[in-house]
XYZ file of C-alpha atoms in Angstrom:
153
model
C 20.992 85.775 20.831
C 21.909 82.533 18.550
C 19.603 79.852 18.186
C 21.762 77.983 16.532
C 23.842 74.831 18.682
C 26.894 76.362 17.573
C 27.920 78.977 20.344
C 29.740 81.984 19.229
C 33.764 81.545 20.430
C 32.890 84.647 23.784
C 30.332 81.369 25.189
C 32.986 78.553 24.378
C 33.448 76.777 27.377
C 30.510 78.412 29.340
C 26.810 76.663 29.763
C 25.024 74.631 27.196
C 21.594 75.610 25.338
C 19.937 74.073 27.765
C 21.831 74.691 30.898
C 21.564 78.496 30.007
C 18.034 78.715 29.817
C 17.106 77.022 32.962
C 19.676 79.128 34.482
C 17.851 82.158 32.808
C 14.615 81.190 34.112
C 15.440 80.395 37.255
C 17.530 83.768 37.866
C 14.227 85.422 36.394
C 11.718 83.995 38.800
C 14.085 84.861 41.519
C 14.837 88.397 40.353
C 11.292 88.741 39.608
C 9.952 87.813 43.250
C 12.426 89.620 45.157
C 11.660 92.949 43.412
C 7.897 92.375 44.048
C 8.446 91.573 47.736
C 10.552 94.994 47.486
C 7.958 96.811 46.418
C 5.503 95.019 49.065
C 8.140 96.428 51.971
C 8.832 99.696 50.439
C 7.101 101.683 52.507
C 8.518 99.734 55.732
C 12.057 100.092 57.802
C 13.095 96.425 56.353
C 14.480 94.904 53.256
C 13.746 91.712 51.949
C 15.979 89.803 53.679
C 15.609 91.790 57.063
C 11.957 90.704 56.697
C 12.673 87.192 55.955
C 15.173 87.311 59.228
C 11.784 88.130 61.436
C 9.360 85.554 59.400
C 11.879 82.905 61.013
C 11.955 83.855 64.593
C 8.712 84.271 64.684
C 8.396 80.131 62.884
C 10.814 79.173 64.897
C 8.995 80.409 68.153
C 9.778 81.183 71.378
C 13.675 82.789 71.475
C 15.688 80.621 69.137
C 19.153 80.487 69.103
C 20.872 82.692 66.705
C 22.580 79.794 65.228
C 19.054 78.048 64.619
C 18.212 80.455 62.567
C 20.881 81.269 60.452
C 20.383 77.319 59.722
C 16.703 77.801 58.855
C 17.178 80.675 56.343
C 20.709 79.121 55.086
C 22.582 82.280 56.438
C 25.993 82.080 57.559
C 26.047 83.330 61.172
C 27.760 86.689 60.293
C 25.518 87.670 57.580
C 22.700 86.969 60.315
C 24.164 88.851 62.864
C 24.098 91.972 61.036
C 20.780 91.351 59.759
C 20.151 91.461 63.347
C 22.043 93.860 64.511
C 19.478 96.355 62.128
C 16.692 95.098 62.916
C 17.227 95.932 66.993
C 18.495 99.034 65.729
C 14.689 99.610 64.110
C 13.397 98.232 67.672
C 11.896 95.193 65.922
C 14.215 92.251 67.224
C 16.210 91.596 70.282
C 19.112 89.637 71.089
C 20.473 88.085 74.631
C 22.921 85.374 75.987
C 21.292 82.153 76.373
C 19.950 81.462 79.717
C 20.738 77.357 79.249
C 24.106 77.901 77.069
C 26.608 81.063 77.675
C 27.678 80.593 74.744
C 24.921 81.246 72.881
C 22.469 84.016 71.631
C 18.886 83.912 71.534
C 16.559 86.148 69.404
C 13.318 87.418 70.158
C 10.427 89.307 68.244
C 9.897 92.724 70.173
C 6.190 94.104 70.445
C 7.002 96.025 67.508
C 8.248 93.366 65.150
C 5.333 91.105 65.763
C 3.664 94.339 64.989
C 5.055 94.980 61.880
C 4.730 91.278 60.908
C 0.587 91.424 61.849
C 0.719 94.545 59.247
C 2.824 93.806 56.796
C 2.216 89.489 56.293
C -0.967 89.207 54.943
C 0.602 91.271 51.606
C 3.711 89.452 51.656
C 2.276 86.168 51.604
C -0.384 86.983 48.811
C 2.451 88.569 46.563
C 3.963 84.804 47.438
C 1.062 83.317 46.313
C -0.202 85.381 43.355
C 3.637 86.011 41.941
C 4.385 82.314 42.209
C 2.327 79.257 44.442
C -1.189 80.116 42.525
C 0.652 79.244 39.535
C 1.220 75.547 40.309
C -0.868 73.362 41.590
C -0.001 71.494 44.768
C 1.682 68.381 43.185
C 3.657 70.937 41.654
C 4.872 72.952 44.594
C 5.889 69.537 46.174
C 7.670 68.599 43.446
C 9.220 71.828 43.285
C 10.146 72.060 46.734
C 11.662 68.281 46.147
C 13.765 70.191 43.021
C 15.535 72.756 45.219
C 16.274 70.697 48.412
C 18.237 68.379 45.762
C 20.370 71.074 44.226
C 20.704 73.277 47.490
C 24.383 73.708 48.542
């Protein structure tokens, strides 16, 4: 890689010096978490994302509408619904109409996703916490968490 400010003629037109490392690092931090919260639910029937789909209902509460929480994990509704769709295969999440719109779906943790979430949590969230949140101090996570709602599409 060049060091230089001159970028050779394949990066012409592509991101500056600076833009390309934050891109870098960001892209690294991200890679890096996601393969250690792989590697947390390796030995468990979800993925990442899967897993991420039953942290929400259960933050949500209750039965939330499908369409609340493809809006709290910034999932369009069809990526959600098969995310969904998998995880009542594995028994762990069900899905029914609405009982106050017809229109709508509701989801709900079954006794064996909260089960899997009482197992598997407690790892998950200190992976979270040693991989990333230990590393800043709380003025930083704010600020952080400031950074991301800015640029979020």
């Amino acid at each position: 890689m060049t060091t230089s400010s001159k970028l050779p003629p394949e990066l012409a037109g592509g991101l500056t010096g600076r833009e390309r490392e934050t891109w870098r690092e960001f892209a690294r931090v991200s890679r890096a978490m996601e393969a250690r919260l792989a590697a947390v639910l390796a030995n468990t029937p979800v993925s990442t994302g899967e897993f991420g789909v039953l942290i929400a209902v259960a933050e949500l509460g209750g039965s939330p509408q499908m369409s609340v929480v493809a809006g709290h994990l910034s999932l369009s509704p069809s990526d959600l619904s098969h995310r969904a769709a998998r995880l009542e295969r594995k028994q762990l999440l069900r899905r029914s109409k609405s009982s106050d719109d017809a229109r709508a779906t509701t989801a709900e943790l079954t006794d064996e996703g909260r089960a899997l979430l009482a197992e598997v949590l407690p790892t998950y969230a200190e992976t979270v916490r040693g991989g990333l949140l230990a590393r800043l101090s709380a003025t930083q996570q704010r600020s952080l968490v400031d950074w991301l709602r800015d640029i979020r599409p």
